[in-house]
PDB file of C-alpha atoms in Angstrom:
ATOM      1  CA  UNK A1211     170.624  59.729 104.541  1.00 41.00           C
ATOM      2  CA  UNK A1212     168.982  57.381 107.119  1.00 49.00           C
ATOM      3  CA  UNK A1213     165.110  58.279 107.371  1.00 54.00           C
ATOM      4  CA  UNK A1214     165.625  60.303 110.603  1.00 54.00           C
ATOM      5  CA  UNK A1215     167.770  62.273 108.843  1.00 57.00           C
ATOM      6  CA  UNK A1216     164.889  63.503 106.447  1.00 70.00           C
ATOM      7  CA  UNK A1217     162.656  63.882 109.197  1.00 76.00           C
ATOM      8  CA  UNK A1218     161.865  67.501 110.574  1.00 78.00           C
ATOM      9  CA  UNK A1219     159.183  69.360 112.772  1.00 77.00           C
ATOM     10  CA  UNK A1220     157.339  70.544 109.916  1.00 78.00           C
ATOM     11  CA  UNK A1221     156.902  66.839 108.797  1.00 79.00           C
ATOM     12  CA  UNK A1222     156.118  65.439 111.966  1.00 80.00           C
ATOM     13  CA  UNK A1223     152.944  67.928 112.488  1.00 82.00           C
ATOM     14  CA  UNK A1224     151.629  68.301 109.147  1.00 82.00           C
ATOM     15  CA  UNK A1225     151.725  64.517 109.093  1.00 82.00           C
ATOM     16  CA  UNK A1226     149.441  64.131 112.409  1.00 85.00           C
ATOM     17  CA  UNK A1227     147.658  66.986 111.177  1.00 88.00           C
ATOM     18  CA  UNK A1228     146.451  65.112 108.470  1.00 89.00           C
ATOM     19  CA  UNK A1229     145.529  62.246 109.915  1.00 91.00           C
ATOM     20  CA  UNK A1230     143.300  64.396 112.228  1.00 92.00           C
ATOM     21  CA  UNK A1231     141.726  65.804 109.190  1.00 92.00           C
ATOM     22  CA  UNK A1232     141.454  63.604 107.165  1.00 93.00           C
ATOM     23  CA  UNK A1233     139.485  61.213 109.973  1.00 94.00           C
ATOM     24  CA  UNK A1234     137.314  64.864 110.685  1.00 92.00           C
ATOM     25  CA  UNK A1235     136.510  64.874 106.950  1.00 94.00           C
ATOM     26  CA  UNK A1236     135.350  61.354 106.582  1.00 95.00           C
ATOM     27  CA  UNK A1237     132.794  62.023 109.412  1.00 94.00           C
ATOM     28  CA  UNK A1238     131.191  64.843 107.951  1.00 94.00           C
ATOM     29  CA  UNK A1239     128.371  63.119 106.031  1.00 94.00           C
ATOM     30  CA  UNK A1240     127.773  60.905 109.282  1.00 94.00           C
ATOM     31  CA  UNK A1241     127.464  64.364 111.585  1.00 93.00           C
ATOM     32  CA  UNK A1242     125.030  66.140 108.810  1.00 92.00           C
ATOM     33  CA  UNK A1243     123.223  62.658 108.398  1.00 95.00           C
ATOM     34  CA  UNK A1244     122.427  62.511 112.510  1.00 94.00           C
ATOM     35  CA  UNK A1245     121.406  66.124 112.426  1.00 92.00           C
ATOM     36  CA  UNK A1246     119.665  66.012 109.644  1.00 95.00           C
ATOM     37  CA  UNK A1247     117.684  62.917 111.142  1.00 95.00           C
ATOM     38  CA  UNK A1248     116.876  64.592 114.637  1.00 94.00           C
ATOM     39  CA  UNK A1249     115.944  68.107 112.898  1.00 93.00           C
ATOM     40  CA  UNK A1250     113.752  66.118 111.050  1.00 95.00           C
ATOM     41  CA  UNK A1251     112.667  64.314 114.142  1.00 95.00           C
ATOM     42  CA  UNK A1252     112.036  67.541 116.107  1.00 92.00           C
ATOM     43  CA  UNK A1253     109.508  69.226 112.721  1.00 92.00           C
ATOM     44  CA  UNK A1254     107.111  66.003 113.151  1.00 93.00           C
ATOM     45  CA  UNK A1255     107.259  65.974 116.613  1.00 92.00           C
ATOM     46  CA  UNK A1256     105.771  69.682 116.357  1.00 89.00           C
ATOM     47  CA  UNK A1257     103.473  68.491 113.786  1.00 88.00           C
ATOM     48  CA  UNK A1258     102.270  65.387 115.783  1.00 87.00           C
ATOM     49  CA  UNK A1259     101.612  67.495 118.837  1.00 86.00           C
ATOM     50  CA  UNK A1260      98.962  69.543 117.146  1.00 81.00           C
ATOM     51  CA  UNK A1261      97.566  67.056 115.431  1.00 80.00           C
ATOM     52  CA  UNK A1262      96.414  65.624 118.932  1.00 80.00           C
ATOM     53  CA  UNK A1263      95.521  68.716 120.267  1.00 76.00           C
ATOM     54  CA  UNK A1264      93.380  68.821 116.863  1.00 77.00           C
ATOM     55  CA  UNK A1265      91.837  65.829 117.574  1.00 74.00           C
ATOM     56  CA  UNK A1266      91.076  66.051 121.529  1.00 75.00           C
ATOM     57  CA  UNK A1267      89.740  69.872 121.247  1.00 79.00           C
ATOM     58  CA  UNK A1268      88.000  69.173 117.795  1.00 78.00           C
ATOM     59  CA  UNK A1269      84.519  68.544 120.309  1.00 78.00           C
ATOM     60  CA  UNK A1270      85.162  70.854 122.491  1.00 82.00           C
ATOM     61  CA  UNK A1271      85.692  74.104 120.453  1.00 80.00           C
ATOM     62  CA  UNK A1272      82.627  72.952 118.328  1.00 79.00           C
ATOM     63  CA  UNK A1273      80.253  73.174 121.432  1.00 82.00           C
ATOM     64  CA  UNK A1274      81.263  76.538 122.099  1.00 85.00           C
ATOM     65  CA  UNK A1275      79.762  77.955 118.627  1.00 83.00           C
ATOM     66  CA  UNK A1276      82.293  80.204 117.679  1.00 86.00           C
ATOM     67  CA  UNK A1277      81.074  82.751 115.091  1.00 89.00           C
ATOM     68  CA  UNK A1278      81.883  81.516 112.070  1.00 87.00           C
ATOM     69  CA  UNK A1279      83.059  85.071 110.637  1.00 93.00           C
ATOM     70  CA  UNK A1280      86.185  85.508 113.648  1.00 92.00           C
ATOM     71  CA  UNK A1281      86.878  81.454 112.205  1.00 89.00           C
ATOM     72  CA  UNK A1282      87.365  82.691 109.211  1.00 94.00           C
ATOM     73  CA  UNK A1283      89.171  86.110 109.959  1.00 95.00           C
ATOM     74  CA  UNK A1284      91.394  83.640 112.294  1.00 93.00           C
ATOM     75  CA  UNK A1285      92.238  81.268 109.236  1.00 93.00           C
ATOM     76  CA  UNK A1286      93.652  84.688 107.291  1.00 96.00           C
ATOM     77  CA  UNK A1287      95.470  85.626 109.834  1.00 96.00           C
ATOM     78  CA  UNK A1288      96.968  82.325 110.581  1.00 93.00           C
ATOM     79  CA  UNK A1289      97.847  82.385 106.522  1.00 95.00           C
ATOM     80  CA  UNK A1290      99.587  85.858 107.084  1.00 97.00           C
ATOM     81  CA  UNK A1291     101.657  84.252 110.059  1.00 95.00           C
ATOM     82  CA  UNK A1292     102.719  81.538 107.863  1.00 94.00           C
ATOM     83  CA  UNK A1293     103.792  83.025 104.704  1.00 96.00           C
ATOM     84  CA  UNK A1294     105.460  85.446 107.062  1.00 96.00           C
ATOM     85  CA  UNK A1295     107.206  82.399 108.764  1.00 94.00           C
ATOM     86  CA  UNK A1296     108.018  80.603 105.592  1.00 96.00           C
ATOM     87  CA  UNK A1297     109.302  83.853 104.274  1.00 97.00           C
ATOM     88  CA  UNK A1298     111.259  84.205 106.932  1.00 96.00           C
ATOM     89  CA  UNK A1299     112.898  80.259 106.857  1.00 95.00           C
ATOM     90  CA  UNK A1300     113.564  80.845 102.667  1.00 96.00           C
ATOM     91  CA  UNK A1301     115.255  84.613 103.791  1.00 97.00           C
ATOM     92  CA  UNK A1302     117.444  82.720 106.585  1.00 95.00           C
ATOM     93  CA  UNK A1303     118.594  80.032 103.910  1.00 95.00           C
ATOM     94  CA  UNK A1304     119.951  82.576 101.663  1.00 96.00           C
ATOM     95  CA  UNK A1305     121.506  84.369 104.090  1.00 96.00           C
ATOM     96  CA  UNK A1306     123.408  80.676 105.631  1.00 94.00           C
ATOM     97  CA  UNK A1307     124.234  80.208 101.777  1.00 96.00           C
ATOM     98  CA  UNK A1308     125.604  83.684 101.152  1.00 97.00           C
ATOM     99  CA  UNK A1309     127.286  83.508 104.671  1.00 96.00           C
ATOM    100  CA  UNK A1310     128.596  79.859 103.822  1.00 95.00           C
ATOM    101  CA  UNK A1311     130.214  82.086 100.517  1.00 96.00           C
ATOM    102  CA  UNK A1312     131.927  84.193 102.391  1.00 97.00           C
ATOM    103  CA  UNK A1313     133.191  82.227 105.140  1.00 96.00           C
ATOM    104  CA  UNK A1314     134.918  80.041 102.123  1.00 96.00           C
ATOM    105  CA  UNK A1315     135.940  83.022 100.124  1.00 97.00           C
ATOM    106  CA  UNK A1316     137.589  84.432 103.794  1.00 96.00           C
ATOM    107  CA  UNK A1317     139.442  81.274 104.182  1.00 96.00           C
ATOM    108  CA  UNK A1318     140.964  80.956 100.931  1.00 96.00           C
ATOM    109  CA  UNK A1319     142.058  85.079 100.798  1.00 97.00           C
ATOM    110  CA  UNK A1320     143.424  83.436 104.295  1.00 96.00           C
ATOM    111  CA  UNK A1321     145.462  80.094 103.040  1.00 95.00           C
ATOM    112  CA  UNK A1322     146.829  82.386 100.280  1.00 96.00           C
ATOM    113  CA  UNK A1323     148.208  85.010 102.870  1.00 96.00           C
ATOM    114  CA  UNK A1324     149.446  81.814 104.464  1.00 94.00           C
ATOM    115  CA  UNK A1325     151.184  80.569 101.299  1.00 94.00           C
ATOM    116  CA  UNK A1326     152.918  84.322 100.816  1.00 96.00           C
ATOM    117  CA  UNK A1327     153.554  84.955 104.319  1.00 95.00           C
ATOM    118  CA  UNK A1328     155.782  80.994 104.311  1.00 92.00           C
ATOM    119  CA  UNK A1329     157.330  81.833 101.375  1.00 93.00           C
ATOM    120  CA  UNK A1330     158.731  84.393 102.585  1.00 94.00           C
ATOM    121  CA  UNK A1331     159.924  82.735 105.652  1.00 91.00           C
ATOM    122  CA  UNK A1332     161.335  80.649 103.075  1.00 90.00           C
ATOM    123  CA  UNK A1333     163.284  82.578 101.468  1.00 92.00           C
ATOM    124  CA  UNK A1334     164.352  83.841 104.657  1.00 91.00           C
ATOM    125  CA  UNK A1335     165.493  80.926 106.458  1.00 87.00           C
ATOM    126  CA  UNK A1336     167.341  80.093 103.175  1.00 88.00           C
ATOM    127  CA  UNK A1337     169.140  83.653 103.346  1.00 87.00           C
ATOM    128  CA  UNK A1338     169.678  82.254 107.204  1.00 86.00           C
ATOM    129  CA  UNK A1339     170.862  78.540 106.604  1.00 84.00           C
ATOM    130  CA  UNK A1340     173.611  79.964 103.877  1.00 84.00           C
ATOM    131  CA  UNK A1341     175.235  81.433 107.013  1.00 81.00           C
ATOM    132  CA  UNK A1342     175.504  78.821 109.243  1.00 79.00           C
ATOM    133  CA  UNK A1343     178.937  77.084 109.139  1.00 69.00           C
ATOM    134  CA  UNK A1344     178.565  73.404 109.780  1.00 63.00           C
TER     135      UNK A1344
END
């Protein structure tokens, strides 16, 4: 049997599909690092902007002679908003973990379903091929 006789449509597509998937998988660590680095820079830029504002506005606000009780209450309000924001960040992180697990579980279930369907398809093809005369 020559090499061309052993080729099938499925083998041709499977080989190239596997090459593409392997290349995509190889890129995953790089892509995560790229997005992680960009996100860190974004967060640091925001932090630095507020730091710059504090330095620029410090003298201006000191001259306004703002009531210390107002500043104390503003600090409490800011702490409340910060803790709320941190809780939301943590909740979103937990949601992403849960969502990822659900999606992975769904893909595994789908893969099992496809394997079951392919087994049935293979049996059907086998039954038909028994009836084909060469």
